[in-house]
Amino acid sequence: MSDVKKFCYLNRKAPYGTVYAWESLEVVLIGAAFDQDCSLVFADDGVYQLMKGSDTTGLGIKNFSPTYSALGDYDIKKIYVEKESLEERGLSLDDLQHLVWEDEDEDYAEKDSIMVVTKDELAQILEEQDVVLSF
Amino acid sequence: MSMLHTVNKSAYERGTLESCVSKAAKGSSVLLIEDGVYSAVKGGTKAGVIEKAMGDVSFYVLGPDIKARGLDEGKLIDGIKVVDYSGFVELTVNNDKVASWL
């Protein structure tokens, strides 16, 4: 498997107000079937996509927030959230869903998927990618 | 003449809220809907836009929109009123005009 590329999905839009977040999630889940090295980045208003406690009953639309917790099952282990974006919005890691993946080499121990990174670290992460898909 | 202003974009992504607030006359009402509700969260860098205008303008957020986005009512800026859809209708009929800031 020398063809494995580093794919990064860059999410910068809030969920529900526009269709970007949901479209991105669909592409990520489809893309995960191709055994590439995937990572997700949430920056700017994109950090709102991972908020916990979403209830869309009042809007009468599908609540896709719980779908993010399935990412671990699709072998997506790297979810980067920009620290500055969280802080600017008065948010912290506690406001986000607790996303995990299971490490089969360690008796399926649950490990955190979300990593809070600074914008400088994010610059480095983006630099290392082969493909960046923006939503 | 009273006026209702609605804002449906996040103040962290667009300048819509600031533009609206700067042009909302004293005594008017601003209702945050859709992604506009993010601007109502306490502690954010844009919270000041609402806090500064609060004495002159009444602020409201649409409840179903904050719930969909996982925002806790307790984390909203003090003094912002949460309304449901019938509250939205009431605001509309109680004001002479409605301006949508898109």
PDB file of C-alpha atoms in Angstrom:
ATOM      1  CA  MET A   1       0.000   0.000   0.000  1.00  0.00           C
ATOM      2  CA  SER A   2       2.339   2.661  -1.200  1.00  0.00           C
ATOM      3  CA  ASP A   3      -0.555   4.733  -2.503  1.00  0.00           C
ATOM      4  CA  VAL A   4      -1.780   5.917   0.873  1.00  0.00           C
ATOM      5  CA  LYS A   5      -2.168   9.658   0.842  1.00  0.00           C
ATOM      6  CA  LYS A   6      -2.723  12.082   3.642  1.00  0.00           C
ATOM      7  CA  PHE A   7      -6.231  13.527   3.314  1.00  0.00           C
ATOM      8  CA  CYS A   8      -7.334  16.428   5.431  1.00  0.00           C
ATOM      9  CA  TYR A   9     -10.902  17.671   5.711  1.00  0.00           C
ATOM     10  CA  LEU A  10     -10.924  21.320   6.714  1.00  0.00           C
ATOM     11  CA  ASN A  11     -14.222  22.346   8.352  1.00  0.00           C
ATOM     12  CA  ARG A  12     -14.862  26.053   8.920  1.00  0.00           C
ATOM     13  CA  LYS A  13     -18.654  26.413   8.938  1.00  0.00           C
ATOM     14  CA  ALA A  14     -21.246  26.115  11.712  1.00  0.00           C
ATOM     15  CA  PRO A  15     -23.683  23.181  11.433  1.00  0.00           C
ATOM     16  CA  TYR A  16     -27.434  23.432  10.626  1.00  0.00           C
ATOM     17  CA  GLY A  17     -27.367  27.019   9.303  1.00  0.00           C
ATOM     18  CA  THR A  18     -25.838  25.823   6.046  1.00  0.00           C
ATOM     19  CA  VAL A  19     -25.356  22.374   4.508  1.00  0.00           C
ATOM     20  CA  TYR A  20     -21.525  22.399   4.586  1.00  0.00           C
ATOM     21  CA  ALA A  21     -21.076  20.463   7.852  1.00  0.00           C
ATOM     22  CA  TRP A  22     -23.422  17.664   6.859  1.00  0.00           C
ATOM     23  CA  GLU A  23     -21.934  17.420   3.350  1.00  0.00           C
ATOM     24  CA  SER A  24     -18.429  17.246   4.812  1.00  0.00           C
ATOM     25  CA  LEU A  25     -19.424  14.475   7.201  1.00  0.00           C
ATOM     26  CA  GLU A  26     -20.908  12.472   4.323  1.00  0.00           C
ATOM     27  CA  VAL A  27     -17.769  12.853   2.235  1.00  0.00           C
ATOM     28  CA  VAL A  28     -15.589  11.867   5.212  1.00  0.00           C
ATOM     29  CA  LEU A  29     -17.618   8.700   5.824  1.00  0.00           C
ATOM     30  CA  ILE A  30     -17.531   7.741   2.143  1.00  0.00           C
ATOM     31  CA  GLY A  31     -13.832   8.572   1.884  1.00  0.00           C
ATOM     32  CA  ALA A  32     -13.038   6.454   4.946  1.00  0.00           C
ATOM     33  CA  ALA A  33     -13.841   3.340   2.894  1.00  0.00           C
ATOM     34  CA  PHE A  34     -10.737   3.966   0.754  1.00  0.00           C
ATOM     35  CA  ASP A  35      -8.158   3.296   3.488  1.00  0.00           C
ATOM     36  CA  GLN A  36      -6.369   6.608   3.268  1.00  0.00           C
ATOM     37  CA  ASP A  37      -4.660   8.509   6.068  1.00  0.00           C
ATOM     38  CA  CYS A  38      -7.498  10.825   7.102  1.00  0.00           C
ATOM     39  CA  SER A  39      -7.558  13.710   9.490  1.00  0.00           C
ATOM     40  CA  LEU A  40     -10.282  16.239  10.279  1.00  0.00           C
ATOM     41  CA  VAL A  41      -9.666  19.842  11.168  1.00  0.00           C
ATOM     42  CA  PHE A  42     -12.267  22.059  12.843  1.00  0.00           C
ATOM     43  CA  ALA A  43     -11.438  25.758  12.888  1.00  0.00           C
ATOM     44  CA  ASP A  44     -13.307  29.089  12.946  1.00  0.00           C
ATOM     45  CA  ASP A  45     -17.077  28.437  13.126  1.00  0.00           C
ATOM     46  CA  GLY A  46     -16.340  24.801  12.261  1.00  0.00           C
ATOM     47  CA  VAL A  47     -15.645  24.136  15.951  1.00  0.00           C
ATOM     48  CA  TYR A  48     -19.407  24.463  16.547  1.00  0.00           C
ATOM     49  CA  GLN A  49     -19.922  21.213  14.600  1.00  0.00           C
ATOM     50  CA  LEU A  50     -18.620  19.191  17.537  1.00  0.00           C
ATOM     51  CA  MET A  51     -20.803  20.786  20.236  1.00  0.00           C
ATOM     52  CA  LYS A  52     -22.490  18.297  22.531  1.00  0.00           C
ATOM     53  CA  GLY A  53     -26.147  18.319  23.544  1.00  0.00           C
ATOM     54  CA  SER A  54     -27.650  19.159  20.164  1.00  0.00           C
ATOM     55  CA  ASP A  55     -31.430  18.736  19.963  1.00  0.00           C
ATOM     56  CA  THR A  56     -33.020  19.570  16.614  1.00  0.00           C
ATOM     57  CA  THR A  57     -36.580  18.526  17.525  1.00  0.00           C
ATOM     58  CA  GLY A  58     -37.744  22.138  17.446  1.00  0.00           C
ATOM     59  CA  LEU A  59     -36.348  22.645  13.951  1.00  0.00           C
ATOM     60  CA  GLY A  60     -37.901  19.472  12.567  1.00  0.00           C
ATOM     61  CA  ILE A  61     -34.678  18.491  10.800  1.00  0.00           C
ATOM     62  CA  LYS A  62     -32.342  15.527  11.139  1.00  0.00           C
ATOM     63  CA  ASN A  63     -29.890  15.765  14.032  1.00  0.00           C
ATOM     64  CA  PHE A  64     -26.567  14.630  12.555  1.00  0.00           C
ATOM     65  CA  SER A  65     -24.470  15.583  15.590  1.00  0.00           C
ATOM     66  CA  PRO A  66     -24.454  12.008  17.003  1.00  0.00           C
ATOM     67  CA  THR A  67     -22.883  10.819  13.721  1.00  0.00           C
ATOM     68  CA  TYR A  68     -19.535  12.338  14.722  1.00  0.00           C
ATOM     69  CA  SER A  69     -19.234   9.672  17.407  1.00  0.00           C
ATOM     70  CA  ALA A  70     -19.179   7.040  14.638  1.00  0.00           C
ATOM     71  CA  LEU A  71     -15.964   8.459  13.151  1.00  0.00           C
ATOM     72  CA  GLY A  72     -13.845   6.247  15.416  1.00  0.00           C
ATOM     73  CA  ASP A  73     -15.480   3.141  13.933  1.00  0.00           C
ATOM     74  CA  TYR A  74     -14.402   4.379  10.499  1.00  0.00           C
ATOM     75  CA  ASP A  75     -10.811   4.458  11.737  1.00  0.00           C
ATOM     76  CA  ILE A  76     -10.656   8.228  11.934  1.00  0.00           C
ATOM     77  CA  LYS A  77      -8.384   8.898  14.879  1.00  0.00           C
ATOM     78  CA  LYS A  78      -7.109  12.385  14.207  1.00  0.00           C
ATOM     79  CA  ILE A  79      -9.547  15.207  14.848  1.00  0.00           C
ATOM     80  CA  TYR A  80      -7.832  18.545  15.299  1.00  0.00           C
ATOM     81  CA  VAL A  81      -9.674  21.481  16.864  1.00  0.00           C
ATOM     82  CA  GLU A  82      -8.108  24.925  16.793  1.00  0.00           C
ATOM     83  CA  LYS A  83      -7.548  26.294  20.283  1.00  0.00           C
ATOM     84  CA  GLU A  84      -7.843  29.950  19.265  1.00  0.00           C
ATOM     85  CA  SER A  85     -11.214  29.339  17.570  1.00  0.00           C
ATOM     86  CA  LEU A  86     -12.606  27.741  20.733  1.00  0.00           C
ATOM     87  CA  GLU A  87     -11.354  30.536  22.986  1.00  0.00           C
ATOM     88  CA  GLU A  88     -12.610  33.325  20.736  1.00  0.00           C
ATOM     89  CA  ARG A  89     -16.090  31.806  20.974  1.00  0.00           C
ATOM     90  CA  GLY A  90     -16.051  31.404  24.757  1.00  0.00           C
ATOM     91  CA  LEU A  91     -15.855  27.603  24.409  1.00  0.00           C
ATOM     92  CA  SER A  92     -13.622  24.911  25.861  1.00  0.00           C
ATOM     93  CA  LEU A  93     -13.032  21.211  25.197  1.00  0.00           C
ATOM     94  CA  ASP A  94     -15.780  20.471  27.764  1.00  0.00           C
ATOM     95  CA  ASP A  95     -18.386  21.964  25.435  1.00  0.00           C
ATOM     96  CA  LEU A  96     -17.513  19.430  22.736  1.00  0.00           C
ATOM     97  CA  GLN A  97     -18.545  15.806  22.343  1.00  0.00           C
ATOM     98  CA  HIS A  98     -16.137  13.216  23.728  1.00  0.00           C
ATOM     99  CA  LEU A  99     -14.995  11.392  20.600  1.00  0.00           C
ATOM    100  CA  VAL A 100     -12.926   8.209  20.836  1.00  0.00           C
ATOM    101  CA  TRP A 101     -11.442   5.431  18.717  1.00  0.00           C
ATOM    102  CA  GLU A 102     -10.607   1.883  19.796  1.00  0.00           C
ATOM    103  CA  ASP A 103      -6.987   0.761  19.649  1.00  0.00           C
ATOM    104  CA  GLU A 104      -7.041  -2.895  18.592  1.00  0.00           C
ATOM    105  CA  ASP A 105      -3.355  -3.256  19.502  1.00  0.00           C
ATOM    106  CA  GLU A 106      -4.172  -2.384  23.101  1.00  0.00           C
ATOM    107  CA  ASP A 107      -7.177  -4.623  23.725  1.00  0.00           C
ATOM    108  CA  TYR A 108      -9.529  -2.106  22.119  1.00  0.00           C
ATOM    109  CA  ALA A 109      -8.732   0.584  24.641  1.00  0.00           C
ATOM    110  CA  GLU A 110     -10.679   3.770  23.952  1.00  0.00           C
ATOM    111  CA  LYS A 111      -8.476   6.702  23.066  1.00  0.00           C
ATOM    112  CA  ASP A 112      -9.410  10.340  22.544  1.00  0.00           C
ATOM    113  CA  SER A 113      -9.714  11.399  18.917  1.00  0.00           C
ATOM    114  CA  ILE A 114      -9.950  15.137  19.527  1.00  0.00           C
ATOM    115  CA  MET A 115      -6.717  17.050  19.852  1.00  0.00           C
ATOM    116  CA  VAL A 116      -6.827  20.749  20.612  1.00  0.00           C
ATOM    117  CA  VAL A 117      -4.026  22.434  18.663  1.00  0.00           C
ATOM    118  CA  THR A 118      -2.812  25.999  18.243  1.00  0.00           C
ATOM    119  CA  LYS A 119      -2.964  27.781  14.901  1.00  0.00           C
ATOM    120  CA  ASP A 120       0.785  27.331  14.519  1.00  0.00           C
ATOM    121  CA  GLU A 121       0.501  23.587  15.062  1.00  0.00           C
ATOM    122  CA  LEU A 122      -2.375  23.570  12.591  1.00  0.00           C
ATOM    123  CA  ALA A 123      -0.197  25.283  10.011  1.00  0.00           C
ATOM    124  CA  GLN A 124       2.283  22.436  10.377  1.00  0.00           C
ATOM    125  CA  ILE A 125      -0.456  19.779  10.147  1.00  0.00           C
ATOM    126  CA  LEU A 126      -1.824  21.324   6.938  1.00  0.00           C
ATOM    127  CA  GLU A 127       1.668  21.558   5.507  1.00  0.00           C
ATOM    128  CA  GLU A 128       2.106  17.782   5.876  1.00  0.00           C
ATOM    129  CA  GLN A 129      -1.044  16.873   3.895  1.00  0.00           C
ATOM    130  CA  ASP A 130      -1.195  15.599   0.323  1.00  0.00           C
ATOM    131  CA  VAL A 131      -4.801  16.719  -0.167  1.00  0.00           C
ATOM    132  CA  VAL A 132      -6.874  19.317   1.686  1.00  0.00           C
ATOM    133  CA  LEU A 133     -10.649  19.288   1.161  1.00  0.00           C
ATOM    134  CA  SER A 134     -12.421  22.424   2.353  1.00  0.00           C
ATOM    135  CA  PHE A 135     -15.951  22.713   3.662  1.00  0.00           C
TER     136      PHE A 135
ATOM    137  CA  MET B   1     -42.125  53.475  15.093  1.00  0.00           C
ATOM    138  CA  SER B   2     -40.719  50.280  16.537  1.00  0.00           C
ATOM    139  CA  MET B   3     -38.662  47.894  14.494  1.00  0.00           C
ATOM    140  CA  LEU B   4     -37.659  44.258  14.714  1.00  0.00           C
ATOM    141  CA  HIS B   5     -34.284  43.276  13.293  1.00  0.00           C
ATOM    142  CA  THR B   6     -33.432  39.629  12.641  1.00  0.00           C
ATOM    143  CA  VAL B   7     -29.841  38.419  12.282  1.00  0.00           C
ATOM    144  CA  ASN B   8     -29.162  34.894  11.000  1.00  0.00           C
ATOM    145  CA  LYS B   9     -25.352  34.807  10.680  1.00  0.00           C
ATOM    146  CA  SER B  10     -22.645  34.157  13.255  1.00  0.00           C
ATOM    147  CA  ALA B  11     -20.801  37.318  14.331  1.00  0.00           C
ATOM    148  CA  TYR B  12     -17.609  35.226  14.248  1.00  0.00           C
ATOM    149  CA  GLU B  13     -17.980  34.646  10.523  1.00  0.00           C
ATOM    150  CA  ARG B  14     -19.623  37.837   9.247  1.00  0.00           C
ATOM    151  CA  GLY B  15     -20.066  41.450  10.237  1.00  0.00           C
ATOM    152  CA  THR B  16     -23.865  41.228   9.995  1.00  0.00           C
ATOM    153  CA  LEU B  17     -24.595  41.617  13.708  1.00  0.00           C
ATOM    154  CA  GLU B  18     -22.279  44.611  14.099  1.00  0.00           C
ATOM    155  CA  SER B  19     -23.799  46.219  11.030  1.00  0.00           C
ATOM    156  CA  CYS B  20     -27.325  45.639  12.361  1.00  0.00           C
ATOM    157  CA  VAL B  21     -26.601  46.865  15.891  1.00  0.00           C
ATOM    158  CA  SER B  22     -24.883  50.008  14.633  1.00  0.00           C
ATOM    159  CA  LYS B  23     -28.010  50.904  12.680  1.00  0.00           C
ATOM    160  CA  ALA B  24     -30.697  49.773  15.115  1.00  0.00           C
ATOM    161  CA  ALA B  25     -32.499  52.777  16.649  1.00  0.00           C
ATOM    162  CA  LYS B  26     -33.006  53.098  20.372  1.00  0.00           C
ATOM    163  CA  GLY B  27     -36.024  51.076  21.506  1.00  0.00           C
ATOM    164  CA  SER B  28     -35.862  48.556  18.689  1.00  0.00           C
ATOM    165  CA  SER B  29     -35.571  44.773  19.072  1.00  0.00           C
ATOM    166  CA  VAL B  30     -32.963  42.388  17.666  1.00  0.00           C
ATOM    167  CA  LEU B  31     -33.846  38.714  17.319  1.00  0.00           C
ATOM    168  CA  LEU B  32     -30.990  36.271  16.718  1.00  0.00           C
ATOM    169  CA  ILE B  33     -31.992  33.240  14.643  1.00  0.00           C
ATOM    170  CA  GLU B  34     -30.210  30.315  12.907  1.00  0.00           C
ATOM    171  CA  ASP B  35     -26.404  30.797  13.086  1.00  0.00           C
ATOM    172  CA  GLY B  36     -27.032  34.250  14.559  1.00  0.00           C
ATOM    173  CA  VAL B  37     -27.591  32.647  17.965  1.00  0.00           C
ATOM    174  CA  TYR B  38     -23.846  31.915  18.378  1.00  0.00           C
ATOM    175  CA  SER B  39     -23.284  35.632  18.980  1.00  0.00           C
ATOM    176  CA  ALA B  40     -25.366  35.416  22.180  1.00  0.00           C
ATOM    177  CA  VAL B  41     -22.876  33.234  24.068  1.00  0.00           C
ATOM    178  CA  LYS B  42     -21.232  34.777  27.125  1.00  0.00           C
ATOM    179  CA  GLY B  43     -17.454  34.981  27.195  1.00  0.00           C
ATOM    180  CA  GLY B  44     -16.894  35.104  23.446  1.00  0.00           C
ATOM    181  CA  THR B  45     -14.911  37.946  21.873  1.00  0.00           C
ATOM    182  CA  LYS B  46     -18.046  39.188  20.083  1.00  0.00           C
ATOM    183  CA  ALA B  47     -20.207  39.214  23.227  1.00  0.00           C
ATOM    184  CA  GLY B  48     -19.361  42.889  23.669  1.00  0.00           C
ATOM    185  CA  VAL B  49     -21.318  43.831  20.539  1.00  0.00           C
ATOM    186  CA  ILE B  50     -24.535  42.831  22.315  1.00  0.00           C
ATOM    187  CA  GLU B  51     -23.492  43.858  25.830  1.00  0.00           C
ATOM    188  CA  LYS B  52     -22.692  47.416  24.721  1.00  0.00           C
ATOM    189  CA  ALA B  53     -25.996  47.844  22.882  1.00  0.00           C
ATOM    190  CA  MET B  54     -28.158  46.225  25.523  1.00  0.00           C
ATOM    191  CA  GLY B  55     -29.233  49.498  27.172  1.00  0.00           C
ATOM    192  CA  ASP B  56     -30.777  50.825  23.962  1.00  0.00           C
ATOM    193  CA  VAL B  57     -31.914  47.696  22.182  1.00  0.00           C
ATOM    194  CA  SER B  58     -33.724  44.527  23.399  1.00  0.00           C
ATOM    195  CA  PHE B  59     -32.113  41.244  22.391  1.00  0.00           C
ATOM    196  CA  TYR B  60     -33.883  37.932  21.819  1.00  0.00           C
ATOM    197  CA  VAL B  61     -32.743  34.466  20.657  1.00  0.00           C
ATOM    198  CA  LEU B  62     -34.850  31.762  19.091  1.00  0.00           C
ATOM    199  CA  GLY B  63     -34.956  28.779  21.480  1.00  0.00           C
ATOM    200  CA  PRO B  64     -35.158  25.925  18.931  1.00  0.00           C
ATOM    201  CA  ASP B  65     -32.045  27.318  17.215  1.00  0.00           C
ATOM    202  CA  ILE B  66     -29.958  27.367  20.400  1.00  0.00           C
ATOM    203  CA  LYS B  67     -31.079  23.827  21.268  1.00  0.00           C
ATOM    204  CA  ALA B  68     -30.180  22.496  17.815  1.00  0.00           C
ATOM    205  CA  ARG B  69     -26.688  23.941  18.199  1.00  0.00           C
ATOM    206  CA  GLY B  70     -26.085  22.459  21.641  1.00  0.00           C
ATOM    207  CA  LEU B  71     -25.949  25.876  23.321  1.00  0.00           C
ATOM    208  CA  ASP B  72     -26.927  26.042  26.962  1.00  0.00           C
ATOM    209  CA  GLU B  73     -29.384  28.808  27.948  1.00  0.00           C
ATOM    210  CA  GLY B  74     -27.284  29.393  31.065  1.00  0.00           C
ATOM    211  CA  LYS B  75     -24.334  30.381  28.876  1.00  0.00           C
ATOM    212  CA  LEU B  76     -26.138  33.204  27.129  1.00  0.00           C
ATOM    213  CA  ILE B  77     -25.321  36.843  27.867  1.00  0.00           C
ATOM    214  CA  ASP B  78     -27.457  38.035  30.806  1.00  0.00           C
ATOM    215  CA  GLY B  79     -30.532  39.949  29.729  1.00  0.00           C
ATOM    216  CA  ILE B  80     -31.088  38.174  26.414  1.00  0.00           C
ATOM    217  CA  LYS B  81     -34.578  36.712  26.265  1.00  0.00           C
ATOM    218  CA  VAL B  82     -35.220  33.281  24.771  1.00  0.00           C
ATOM    219  CA  VAL B  83     -38.376  33.046  22.657  1.00  0.00           C
ATOM    220  CA  ASP B  84     -40.084  30.156  20.855  1.00  0.00           C
ATOM    221  CA  TYR B  85     -41.742  30.311  17.430  1.00  0.00           C
ATOM    222  CA  SER B  86     -44.904  31.928  18.798  1.00  0.00           C
ATOM    223  CA  GLY B  87     -42.683  34.500  20.524  1.00  0.00           C
ATOM    224  CA  PHE B  88     -41.139  35.206  17.108  1.00  0.00           C
ATOM    225  CA  VAL B  89     -44.639  35.783  15.716  1.00  0.00           C
ATOM    226  CA  GLU B  90     -45.490  38.091  18.638  1.00  0.00           C
ATOM    227  CA  LEU B  91     -42.348  40.165  18.076  1.00  0.00           C
ATOM    228  CA  THR B  92     -43.286  40.444  14.410  1.00  0.00           C
ATOM    229  CA  VAL B  93     -46.805  41.705  15.091  1.00  0.00           C
ATOM    230  CA  ASN B  94     -45.780  43.954  17.985  1.00  0.00           C
ATOM    231  CA  ASN B  95     -43.323  45.854  15.812  1.00  0.00           C
ATOM    232  CA  ASP B  96     -44.306  48.059  12.894  1.00  0.00           C
ATOM    233  CA  LYS B  97     -41.597  46.766  10.595  1.00  0.00           C
ATOM    234  CA  VAL B  98     -39.169  43.889  10.261  1.00  0.00           C
ATOM    235  CA  ALA B  99     -35.668  44.155   8.808  1.00  0.00           C
ATOM    236  CA  SER B 100     -33.741  40.974   8.021  1.00  0.00           C
ATOM    237  CA  TRP B 101     -29.957  41.245   8.155  1.00  0.00           C
ATOM    238  CA  LEU B 102     -28.784  38.397   5.920  1.00  0.00           C
TER     239      LEU B 102
END
